[in-house]
Short mmCIF file of C-alpha atoms and ligand atoms in Angstrom, two decimals:
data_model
loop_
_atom_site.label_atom_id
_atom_site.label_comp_id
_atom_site.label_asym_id
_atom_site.label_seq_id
_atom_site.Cartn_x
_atom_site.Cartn_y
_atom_site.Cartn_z
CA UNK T 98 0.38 17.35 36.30
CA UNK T 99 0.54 16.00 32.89
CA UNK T 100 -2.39 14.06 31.78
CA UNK T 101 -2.76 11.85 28.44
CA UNK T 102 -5.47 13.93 26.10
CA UNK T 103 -5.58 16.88 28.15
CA UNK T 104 -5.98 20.25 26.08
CA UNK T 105 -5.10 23.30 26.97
CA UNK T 106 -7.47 25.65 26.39
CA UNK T 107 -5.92 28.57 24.43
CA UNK T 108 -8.09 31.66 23.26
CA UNK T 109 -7.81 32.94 19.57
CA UNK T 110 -5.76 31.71 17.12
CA UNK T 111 -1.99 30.57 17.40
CA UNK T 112 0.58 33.01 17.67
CA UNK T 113 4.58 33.14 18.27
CA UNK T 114 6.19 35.83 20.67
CA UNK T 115 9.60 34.32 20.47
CA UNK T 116 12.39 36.28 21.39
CA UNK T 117 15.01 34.34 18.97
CA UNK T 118 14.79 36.27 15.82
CA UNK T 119 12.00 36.38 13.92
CA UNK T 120 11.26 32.83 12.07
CA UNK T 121 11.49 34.22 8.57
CA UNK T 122 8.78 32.00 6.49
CA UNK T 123 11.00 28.49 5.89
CA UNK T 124 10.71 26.84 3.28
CA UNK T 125 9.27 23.85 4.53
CA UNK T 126 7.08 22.72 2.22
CA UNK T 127 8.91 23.26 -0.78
CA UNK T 128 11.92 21.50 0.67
CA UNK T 129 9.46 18.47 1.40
CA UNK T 130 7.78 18.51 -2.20
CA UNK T 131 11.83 18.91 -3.72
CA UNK T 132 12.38 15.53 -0.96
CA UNK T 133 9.12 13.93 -2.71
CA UNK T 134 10.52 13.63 -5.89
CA UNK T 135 12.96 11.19 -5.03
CA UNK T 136 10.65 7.97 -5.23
CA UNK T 137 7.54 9.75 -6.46
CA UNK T 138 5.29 7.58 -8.28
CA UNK T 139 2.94 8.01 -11.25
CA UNK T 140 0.04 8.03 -8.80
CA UNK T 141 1.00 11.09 -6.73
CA UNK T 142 2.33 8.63 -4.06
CA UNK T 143 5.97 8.32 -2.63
CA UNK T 144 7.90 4.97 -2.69
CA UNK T 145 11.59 4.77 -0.89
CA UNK T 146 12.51 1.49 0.03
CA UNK T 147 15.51 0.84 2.20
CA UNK T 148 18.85 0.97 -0.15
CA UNK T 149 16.72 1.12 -3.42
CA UNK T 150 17.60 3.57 -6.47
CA UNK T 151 14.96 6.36 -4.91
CA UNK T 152 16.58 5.83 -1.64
CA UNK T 153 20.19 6.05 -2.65
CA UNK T 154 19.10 9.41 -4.23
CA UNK T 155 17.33 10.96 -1.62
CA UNK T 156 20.17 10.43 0.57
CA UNK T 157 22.90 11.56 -1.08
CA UNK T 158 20.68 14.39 -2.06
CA UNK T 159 19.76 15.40 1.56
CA UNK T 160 24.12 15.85 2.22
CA UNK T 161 24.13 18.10 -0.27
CA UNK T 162 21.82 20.13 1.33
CA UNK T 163 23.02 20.01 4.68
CA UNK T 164 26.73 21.19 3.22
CA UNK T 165 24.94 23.90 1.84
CA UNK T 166 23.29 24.88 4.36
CA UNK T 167 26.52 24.89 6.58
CA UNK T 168 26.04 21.47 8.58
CA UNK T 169 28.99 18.44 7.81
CA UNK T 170 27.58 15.32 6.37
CA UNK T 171 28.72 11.79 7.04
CA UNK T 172 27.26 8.46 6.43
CA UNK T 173 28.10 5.54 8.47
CA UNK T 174 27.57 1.79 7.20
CA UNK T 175 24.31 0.96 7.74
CA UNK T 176 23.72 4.17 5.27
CA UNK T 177 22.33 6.96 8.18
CA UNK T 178 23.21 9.71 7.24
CA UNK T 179 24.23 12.84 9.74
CA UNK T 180 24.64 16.67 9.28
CA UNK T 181 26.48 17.74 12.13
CA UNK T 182 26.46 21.58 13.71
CA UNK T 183 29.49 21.44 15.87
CA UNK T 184 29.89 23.31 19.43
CA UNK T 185 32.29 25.63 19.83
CA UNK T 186 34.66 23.30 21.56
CA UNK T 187 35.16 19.80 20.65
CA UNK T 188 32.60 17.94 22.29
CA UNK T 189 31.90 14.46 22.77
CA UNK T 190 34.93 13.89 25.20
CA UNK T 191 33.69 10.98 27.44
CA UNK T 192 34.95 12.39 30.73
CA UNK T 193 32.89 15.61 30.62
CA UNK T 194 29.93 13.47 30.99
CA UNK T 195 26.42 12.75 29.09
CA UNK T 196 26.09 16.37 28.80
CA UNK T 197 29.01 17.24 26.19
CA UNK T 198 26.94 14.21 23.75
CA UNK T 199 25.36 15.94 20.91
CA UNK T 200 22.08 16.67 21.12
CA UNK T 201 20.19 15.02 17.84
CA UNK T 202 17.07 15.48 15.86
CA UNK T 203 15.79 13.82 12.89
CA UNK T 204 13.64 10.74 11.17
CA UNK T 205 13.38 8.51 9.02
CA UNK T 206 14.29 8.77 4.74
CA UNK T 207 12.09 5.51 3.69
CA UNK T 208 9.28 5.29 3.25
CA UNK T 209 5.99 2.70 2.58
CA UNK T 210 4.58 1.80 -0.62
CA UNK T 211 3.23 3.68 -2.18
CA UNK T 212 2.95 6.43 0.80
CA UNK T 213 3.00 9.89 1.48
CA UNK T 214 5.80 12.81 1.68
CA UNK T 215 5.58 13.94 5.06
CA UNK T 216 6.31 10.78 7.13
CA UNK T 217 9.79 10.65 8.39
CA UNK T 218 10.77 13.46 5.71
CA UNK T 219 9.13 16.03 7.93
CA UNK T 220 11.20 15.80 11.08
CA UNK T 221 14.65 15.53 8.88
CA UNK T 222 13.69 18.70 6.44
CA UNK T 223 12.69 20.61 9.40
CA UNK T 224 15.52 19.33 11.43
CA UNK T 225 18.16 21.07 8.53
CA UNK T 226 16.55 24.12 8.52
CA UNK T 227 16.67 24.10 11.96
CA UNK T 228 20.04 24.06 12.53
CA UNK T 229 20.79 25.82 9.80
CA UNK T 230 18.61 28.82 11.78
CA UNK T 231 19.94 28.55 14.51
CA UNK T 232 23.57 28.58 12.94
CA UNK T 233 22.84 31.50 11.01
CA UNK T 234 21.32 33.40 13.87
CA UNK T 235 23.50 32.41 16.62
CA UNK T 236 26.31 30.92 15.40
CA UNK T 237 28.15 28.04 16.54
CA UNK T 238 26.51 26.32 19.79
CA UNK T 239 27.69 25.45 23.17
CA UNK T 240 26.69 21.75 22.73
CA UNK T 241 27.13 20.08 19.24
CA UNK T 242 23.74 19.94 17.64
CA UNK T 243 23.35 17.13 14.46
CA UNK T 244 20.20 15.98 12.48
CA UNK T 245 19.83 12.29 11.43
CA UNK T 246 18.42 10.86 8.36
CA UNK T 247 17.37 7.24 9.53
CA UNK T 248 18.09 5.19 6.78
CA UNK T 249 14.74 2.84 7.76
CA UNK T 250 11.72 2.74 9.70
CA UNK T 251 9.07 1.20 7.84
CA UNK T 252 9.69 -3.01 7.51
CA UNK T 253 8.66 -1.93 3.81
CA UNK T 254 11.24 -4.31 1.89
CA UNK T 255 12.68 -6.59 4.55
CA UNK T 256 10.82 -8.31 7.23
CA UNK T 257 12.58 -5.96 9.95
CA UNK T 258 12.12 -2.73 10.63
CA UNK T 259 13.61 0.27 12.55
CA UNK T 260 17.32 -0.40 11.21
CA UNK T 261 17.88 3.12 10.70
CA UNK T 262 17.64 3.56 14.85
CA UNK T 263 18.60 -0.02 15.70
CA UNK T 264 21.86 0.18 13.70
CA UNK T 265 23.16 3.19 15.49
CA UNK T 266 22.15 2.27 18.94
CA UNK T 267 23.52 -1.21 18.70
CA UNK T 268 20.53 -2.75 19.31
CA UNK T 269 20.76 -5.07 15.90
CA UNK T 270 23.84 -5.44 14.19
CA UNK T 271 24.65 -6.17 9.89
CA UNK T 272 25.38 -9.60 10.59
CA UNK T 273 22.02 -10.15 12.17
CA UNK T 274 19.97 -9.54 9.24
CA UNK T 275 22.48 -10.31 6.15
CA UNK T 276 20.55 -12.93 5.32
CA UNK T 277 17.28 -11.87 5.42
CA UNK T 278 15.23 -11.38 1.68
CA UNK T 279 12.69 -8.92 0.57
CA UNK T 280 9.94 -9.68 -1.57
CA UNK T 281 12.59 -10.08 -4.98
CA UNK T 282 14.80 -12.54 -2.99
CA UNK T 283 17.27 -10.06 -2.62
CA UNK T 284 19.02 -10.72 0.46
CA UNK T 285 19.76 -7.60 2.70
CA UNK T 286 23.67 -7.99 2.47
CA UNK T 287 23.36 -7.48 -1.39
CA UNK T 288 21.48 -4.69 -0.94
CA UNK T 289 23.83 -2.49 1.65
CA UNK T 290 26.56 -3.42 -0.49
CA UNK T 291 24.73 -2.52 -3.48
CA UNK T 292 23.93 1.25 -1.87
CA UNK T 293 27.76 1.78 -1.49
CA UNK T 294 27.11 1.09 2.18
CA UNK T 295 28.44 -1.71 4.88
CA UNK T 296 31.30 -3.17 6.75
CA UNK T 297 34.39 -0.59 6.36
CA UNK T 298 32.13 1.56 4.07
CA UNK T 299 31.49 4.89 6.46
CA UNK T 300 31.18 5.98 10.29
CA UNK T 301 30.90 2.84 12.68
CA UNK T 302 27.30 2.91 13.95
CA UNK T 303 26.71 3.54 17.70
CA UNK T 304 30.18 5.04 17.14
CA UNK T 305 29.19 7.66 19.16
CA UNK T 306 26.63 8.50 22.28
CA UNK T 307 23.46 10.80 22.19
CA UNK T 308 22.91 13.46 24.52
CA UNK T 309 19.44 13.33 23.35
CA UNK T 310 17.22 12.33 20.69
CA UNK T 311 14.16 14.63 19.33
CA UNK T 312 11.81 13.60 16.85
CA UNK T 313 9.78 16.08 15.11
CA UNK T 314 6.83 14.00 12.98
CA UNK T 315 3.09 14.26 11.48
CA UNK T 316 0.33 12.30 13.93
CA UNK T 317 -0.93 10.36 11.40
CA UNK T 318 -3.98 10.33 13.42
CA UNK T 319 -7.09 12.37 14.09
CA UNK T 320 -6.54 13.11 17.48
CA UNK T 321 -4.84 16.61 17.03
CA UNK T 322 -7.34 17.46 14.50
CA UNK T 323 -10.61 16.76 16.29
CA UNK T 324 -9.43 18.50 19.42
CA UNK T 325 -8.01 21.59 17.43
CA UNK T 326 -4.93 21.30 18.80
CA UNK T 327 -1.70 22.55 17.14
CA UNK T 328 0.91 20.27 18.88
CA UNK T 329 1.14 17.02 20.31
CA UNK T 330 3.67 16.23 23.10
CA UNK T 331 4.28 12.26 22.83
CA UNK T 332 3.52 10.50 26.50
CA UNK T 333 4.22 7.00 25.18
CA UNK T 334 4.77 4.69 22.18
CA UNK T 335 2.48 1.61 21.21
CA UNK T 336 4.09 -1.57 21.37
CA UNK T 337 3.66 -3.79 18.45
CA UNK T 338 4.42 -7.18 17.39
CA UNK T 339 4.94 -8.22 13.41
CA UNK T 340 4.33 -11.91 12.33
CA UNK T 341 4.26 -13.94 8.78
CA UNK T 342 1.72 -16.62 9.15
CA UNK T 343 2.03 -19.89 6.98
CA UNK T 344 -0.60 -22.05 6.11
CA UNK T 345 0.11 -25.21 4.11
CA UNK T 346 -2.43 -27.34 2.45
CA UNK T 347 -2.14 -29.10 -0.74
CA UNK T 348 -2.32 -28.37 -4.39
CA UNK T 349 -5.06 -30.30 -6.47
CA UNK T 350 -7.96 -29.68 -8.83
CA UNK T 351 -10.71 -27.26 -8.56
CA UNK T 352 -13.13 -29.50 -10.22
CA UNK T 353 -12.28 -32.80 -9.39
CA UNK T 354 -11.60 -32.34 -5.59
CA UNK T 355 -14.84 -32.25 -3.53
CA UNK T 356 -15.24 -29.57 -0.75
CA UNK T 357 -14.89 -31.97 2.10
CA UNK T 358 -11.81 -33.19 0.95
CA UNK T 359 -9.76 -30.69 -0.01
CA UNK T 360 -6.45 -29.15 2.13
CA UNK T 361 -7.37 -25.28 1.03
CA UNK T 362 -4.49 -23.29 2.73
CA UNK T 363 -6.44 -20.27 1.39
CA UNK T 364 -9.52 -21.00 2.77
CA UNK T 365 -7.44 -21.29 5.80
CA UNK T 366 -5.82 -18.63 5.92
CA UNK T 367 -9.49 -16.45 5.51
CA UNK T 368 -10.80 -18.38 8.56
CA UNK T 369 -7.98 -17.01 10.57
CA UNK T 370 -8.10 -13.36 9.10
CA UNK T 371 -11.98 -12.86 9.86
CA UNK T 372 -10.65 -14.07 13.22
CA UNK T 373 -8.12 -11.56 13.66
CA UNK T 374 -10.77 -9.17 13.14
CA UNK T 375 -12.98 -10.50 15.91
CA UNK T 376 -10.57 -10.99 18.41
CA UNK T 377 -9.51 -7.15 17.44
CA UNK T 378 -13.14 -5.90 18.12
CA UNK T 379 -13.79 -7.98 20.96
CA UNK T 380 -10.53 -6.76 22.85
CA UNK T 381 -11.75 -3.10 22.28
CA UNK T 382 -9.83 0.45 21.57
CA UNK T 383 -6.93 0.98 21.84
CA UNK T 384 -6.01 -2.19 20.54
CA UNK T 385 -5.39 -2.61 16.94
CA UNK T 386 -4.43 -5.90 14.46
CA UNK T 387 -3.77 -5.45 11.22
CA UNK T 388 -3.42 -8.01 8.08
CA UNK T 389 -2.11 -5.75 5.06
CA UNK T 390 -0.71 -8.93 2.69
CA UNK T 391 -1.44 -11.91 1.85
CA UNK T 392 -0.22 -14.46 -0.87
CA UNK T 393 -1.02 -17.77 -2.42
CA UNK T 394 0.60 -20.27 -4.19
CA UNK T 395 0.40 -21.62 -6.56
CA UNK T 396 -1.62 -18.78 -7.22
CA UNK T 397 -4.11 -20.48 -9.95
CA UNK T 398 -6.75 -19.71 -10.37
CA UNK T 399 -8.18 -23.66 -11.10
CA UNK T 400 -5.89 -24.91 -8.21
CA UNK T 401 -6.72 -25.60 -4.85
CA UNK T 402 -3.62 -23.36 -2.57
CA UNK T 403 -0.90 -25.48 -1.62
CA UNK T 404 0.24 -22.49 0.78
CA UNK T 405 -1.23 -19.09 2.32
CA UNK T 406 0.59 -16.40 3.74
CA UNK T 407 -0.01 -13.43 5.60
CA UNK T 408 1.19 -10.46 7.72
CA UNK T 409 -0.14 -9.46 11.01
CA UNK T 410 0.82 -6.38 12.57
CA UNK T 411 -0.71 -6.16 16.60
CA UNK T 412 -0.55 -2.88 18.78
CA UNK T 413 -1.33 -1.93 22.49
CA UNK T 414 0.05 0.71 24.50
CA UNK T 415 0.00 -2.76 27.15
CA UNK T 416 2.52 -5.37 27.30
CA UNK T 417 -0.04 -7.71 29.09
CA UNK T 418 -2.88 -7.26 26.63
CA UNK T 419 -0.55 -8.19 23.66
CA UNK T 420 0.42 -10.96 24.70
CA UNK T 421 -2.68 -12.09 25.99
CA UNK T 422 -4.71 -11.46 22.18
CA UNK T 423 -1.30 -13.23 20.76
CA UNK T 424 -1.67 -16.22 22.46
CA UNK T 425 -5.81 -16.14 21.57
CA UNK T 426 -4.87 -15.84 17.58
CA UNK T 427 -2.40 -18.67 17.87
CA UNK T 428 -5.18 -20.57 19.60
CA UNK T 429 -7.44 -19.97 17.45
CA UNK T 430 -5.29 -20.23 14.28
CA UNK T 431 -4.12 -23.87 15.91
CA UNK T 432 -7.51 -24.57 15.86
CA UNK T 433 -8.59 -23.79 12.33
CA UNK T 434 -5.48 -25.47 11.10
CA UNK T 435 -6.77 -28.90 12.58
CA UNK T 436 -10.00 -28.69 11.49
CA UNK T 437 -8.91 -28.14 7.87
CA UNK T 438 -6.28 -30.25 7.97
CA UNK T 439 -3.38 -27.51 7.65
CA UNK T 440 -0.23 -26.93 8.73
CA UNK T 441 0.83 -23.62 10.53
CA UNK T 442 3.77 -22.01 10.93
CA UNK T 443 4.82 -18.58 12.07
CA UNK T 444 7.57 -15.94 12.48
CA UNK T 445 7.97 -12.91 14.82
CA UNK T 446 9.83 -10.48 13.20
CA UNK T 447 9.39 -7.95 14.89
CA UNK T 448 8.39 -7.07 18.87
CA UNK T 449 9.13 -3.84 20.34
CA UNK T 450 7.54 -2.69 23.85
CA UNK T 451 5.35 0.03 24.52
CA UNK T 452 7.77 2.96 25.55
CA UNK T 453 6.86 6.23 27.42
CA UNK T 454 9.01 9.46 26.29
CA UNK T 455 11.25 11.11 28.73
CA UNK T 456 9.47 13.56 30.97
CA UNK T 457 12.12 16.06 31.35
CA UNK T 458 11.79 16.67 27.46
CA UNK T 459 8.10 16.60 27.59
CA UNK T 460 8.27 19.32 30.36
CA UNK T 461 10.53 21.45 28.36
CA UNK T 462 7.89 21.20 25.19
CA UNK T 463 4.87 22.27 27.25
CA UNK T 464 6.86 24.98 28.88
CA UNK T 465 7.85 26.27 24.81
CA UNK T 466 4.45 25.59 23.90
CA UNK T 467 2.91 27.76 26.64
CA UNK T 468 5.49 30.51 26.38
CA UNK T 469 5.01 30.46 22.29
CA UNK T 470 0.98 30.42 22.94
CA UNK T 471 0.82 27.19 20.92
CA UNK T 472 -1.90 24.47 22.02
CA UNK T 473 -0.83 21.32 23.16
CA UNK T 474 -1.98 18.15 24.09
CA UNK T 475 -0.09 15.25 25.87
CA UNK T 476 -1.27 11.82 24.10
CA UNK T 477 0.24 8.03 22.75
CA UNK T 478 1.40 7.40 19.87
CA UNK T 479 -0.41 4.46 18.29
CA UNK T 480 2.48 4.75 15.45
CA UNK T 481 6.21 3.19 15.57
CA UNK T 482 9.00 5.47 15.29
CA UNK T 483 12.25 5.28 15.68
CA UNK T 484 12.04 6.76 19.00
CA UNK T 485 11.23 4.18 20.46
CA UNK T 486 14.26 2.91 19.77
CA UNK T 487 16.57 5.75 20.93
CA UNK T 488 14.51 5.55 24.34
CA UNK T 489 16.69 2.93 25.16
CA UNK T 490 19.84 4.51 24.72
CA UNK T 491 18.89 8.49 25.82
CA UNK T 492 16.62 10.46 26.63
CA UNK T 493 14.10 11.06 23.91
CA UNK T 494 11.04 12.34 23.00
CA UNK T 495 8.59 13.22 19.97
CA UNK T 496 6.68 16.09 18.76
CA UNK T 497 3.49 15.45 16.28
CA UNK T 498 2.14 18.26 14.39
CA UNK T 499 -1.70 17.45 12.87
CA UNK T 500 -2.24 15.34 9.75
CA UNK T 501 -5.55 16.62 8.07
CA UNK T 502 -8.38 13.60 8.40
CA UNK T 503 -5.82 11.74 10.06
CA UNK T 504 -4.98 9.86 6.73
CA UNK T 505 -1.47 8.75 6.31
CA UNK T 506 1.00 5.53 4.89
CA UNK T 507 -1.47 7.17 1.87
CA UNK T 508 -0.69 9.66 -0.79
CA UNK T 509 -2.99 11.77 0.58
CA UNK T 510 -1.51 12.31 3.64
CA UNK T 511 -1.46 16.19 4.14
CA UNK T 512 -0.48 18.56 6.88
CA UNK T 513 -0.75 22.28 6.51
CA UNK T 514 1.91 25.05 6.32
CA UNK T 515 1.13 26.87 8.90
CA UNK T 516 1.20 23.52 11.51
CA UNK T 517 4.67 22.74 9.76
CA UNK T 518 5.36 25.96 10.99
CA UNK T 519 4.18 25.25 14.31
CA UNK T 520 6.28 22.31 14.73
CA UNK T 521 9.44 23.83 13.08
CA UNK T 522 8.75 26.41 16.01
CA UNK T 523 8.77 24.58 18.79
CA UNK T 524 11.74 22.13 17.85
CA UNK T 525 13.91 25.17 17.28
CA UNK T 526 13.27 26.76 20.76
CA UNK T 527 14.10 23.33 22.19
CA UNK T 528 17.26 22.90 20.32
CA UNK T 529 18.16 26.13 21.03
CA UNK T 530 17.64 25.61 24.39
CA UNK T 531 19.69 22.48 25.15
CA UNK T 532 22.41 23.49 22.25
CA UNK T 533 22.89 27.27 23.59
CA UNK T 534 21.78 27.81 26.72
CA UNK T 535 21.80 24.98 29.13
C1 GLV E 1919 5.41 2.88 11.08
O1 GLV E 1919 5.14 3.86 10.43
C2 GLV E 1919 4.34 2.09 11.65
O2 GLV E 1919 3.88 2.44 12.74
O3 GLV E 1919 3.89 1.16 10.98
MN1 MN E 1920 5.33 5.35 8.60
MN1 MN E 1921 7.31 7.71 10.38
#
């Protein structure tokens, strides 16, 4: 029986007795520090945002790859990009059934600000050279095998995130969130169109049906680390909600407008973050809430704010308990807004569940990591992924690989060759599994 956190105990160090050809060394890391370059930043830190000049790059970067390493590329309109390794036969033909659908690994090409190399770029580098090893060692498969890049994951430039996924599962559609504006006022249908990408401009998305979806990613956590653990087999998914807060007050003079009197939408605003905070603590682990940005206006420094506002990100692997410390913030926000004479206003941008992996695909990962002689652990992820997503529309699941210290969104974020390796291990037995012999 599978439990969340439980290690398997595995003497000496990590070794691989696979019976696929021997893994030559891949070049994993160099193809990730090549994929860093696109976006890097004078401080060592990565920045791709959704259909910027960086992102545009990378992508059409990453097809070249993938035709040189033997896979087809294709973009469809919302800019995902696909390298596809087909199956002997044509495949996808709907009357065979769910298993003729092409069995798909990948992530996500964008990145935060200011961020690391390995989110995201880790499962799709490792995800080419995957197929292209399994290509070059077996040939063609039985079952089509493809690797995504997601075109978005993050919510870094527009208030939404997961389009890459949402976009090619139908879940969200282009005319949804044409209007919406990122942080220049650029609105997102000026953006597609000004990455080549959008209506009649590539593949339809959720053109076509997934036999399954596999995720290879860092943990951007500690847990792997601490426990000395090589691989982590994804149980569930937190669910999170993302709001913009408003808080309007009124503009007037720093010297001439007494304390008492004064509409301070700033001052607000800092009641309800300390707030956030408290509620946070009181609630207890695993819950987490999270206010990364905040802005004033008018932004003087002699001015009383006319208007505060701020981000708040809230996670929970529980349904109940998020809506529950919701409704307690709002309360409390209502409240502060009263006393001080504010207005509030707020927007939920984004709200996905908590979703557990499928447990067919976990099974199959323990059973590789066992026969392989790599640790494992089973354990939540308290990071979104695209995943979570795909859950919805096949059966997926996610494999995490250790980030050293845990750090991550952070241009320090690091993860070592040899537990690249690991990973890279493990997903290709699995593909190679469901793509050749089941
Ligand atoms: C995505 O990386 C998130 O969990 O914020
Ligand atoms: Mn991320
Ligand atoms: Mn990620």
């Amino acid at each position: 029986m599978m439990t969340e956190f439980d290690v398997q105990p595995q003497p000496g160090a990590d070794k691989t007795n696979m019976s696929l050809p021997e893994l030559e060394l891949v070049e994993l890391q160099a193809m990730l520090d090549w994929l860093s370059t696109y976006g890097a930043d004078s401080q060592g830190g990565v920045t791709r945002l959704l259909y910027d000049n960086a992102w545009s790059e990378a992508q059409h970067a990453l097809a070249k790859q993938m035709t040189e390493k033997g896979l087809v590329p294709a973009f469809d309109q919302a800019g995902n990009l696909y390298g596809t390794l087909s199956s002997k036969e044509s495949v996808s033909s709907a009357q065979d059934g769910v298993a003729t659908y092409p069995i798909v690994t990948g992530s996500h090409i964008d990145s935060v600000v200011h961020g690391g190399k390995y989110d995201g770029a880790y499962g799709i580098v490792a995800g080419i050279l995957a197929l292209e090893y399994l290509h070059k060692h077996f040939g063609r498969p039985k079952r089509t095998l493809q690797v995504v890049s997601l075109c978005e994951e993050e919510g870094s430039r527009f208030p939404f995130a997961y389009w890459g996924s949402r976009s090619i599962t139908g879940v969200t559609t282009l005319e949804e969130v044409q209007y919406l504006l990122d942080q220049q006022g650029v609105s997102f249908s000026e953006a597609i169109s000004g990455a080549g990408f959008g209506p009649d401009r590539g593949l339809k998305p959720a053109a076509q049906t997934y036999g399954a979806f596999i995720e290879l990613h860092i943990e951007q956590g500690q847990v792997l680390e601490r426990n000395s653990c090589s691989i982590g087999i994804v149980s569930d998914i937190v669910g999170q909600r993302r709001y913009s807060i408003t808080v309007k007050g009124e503009a007037n003079h720093a010297g001439t407008t007494p304390m008492s009197w004064r509409k301070d939408a700033l001052a607000g605003a800092a009641d309800m973050i300390v707030a956030v905070r408290r509620i946070a603590l009181q609630t207890g682990e695993p819950f987490v809430a999270t206010v990364g940005r905040i802005t004033a206006e008018p932004g003087v420094g002699n001015v009383v704010a006319a208007k505060a506002t701020f981000s708040l990100d809230i996670r929970h692997v529980r349904q109940e308990i998020l809506d529950r410390c919701w409704q307690e913030m709002l309360q409390t926000f209502s409240r502060i807004a009263g006393e001080e004479h504010l207005r509030l206003e707020w927007d939920e941008h984004l709200s996905v569940t908590p979703t557990p992996m499928n447990e067919k695909i976990r099974q199959d990962i323990q059973e590789i990591c066992e026969r392989e002689q790599i640790s494992y652990l089973h354990m939540p992820s308290g990071a979104g992924h695209d995943s979570q997503i795909f859950q919805s529309a096949c059966p997926t699941a996610m494999i995490f690989v250790p980030s050293q210290q845990g750090i991550s969104h952070n241009p320090r974020e690091f993860t070592t060759e040899a537990d690249l390796m690991n990973g890279f291990r493990v997903l290709v037995r699995l593909l190679y599994k469901y793509g050749y012999e089941d």
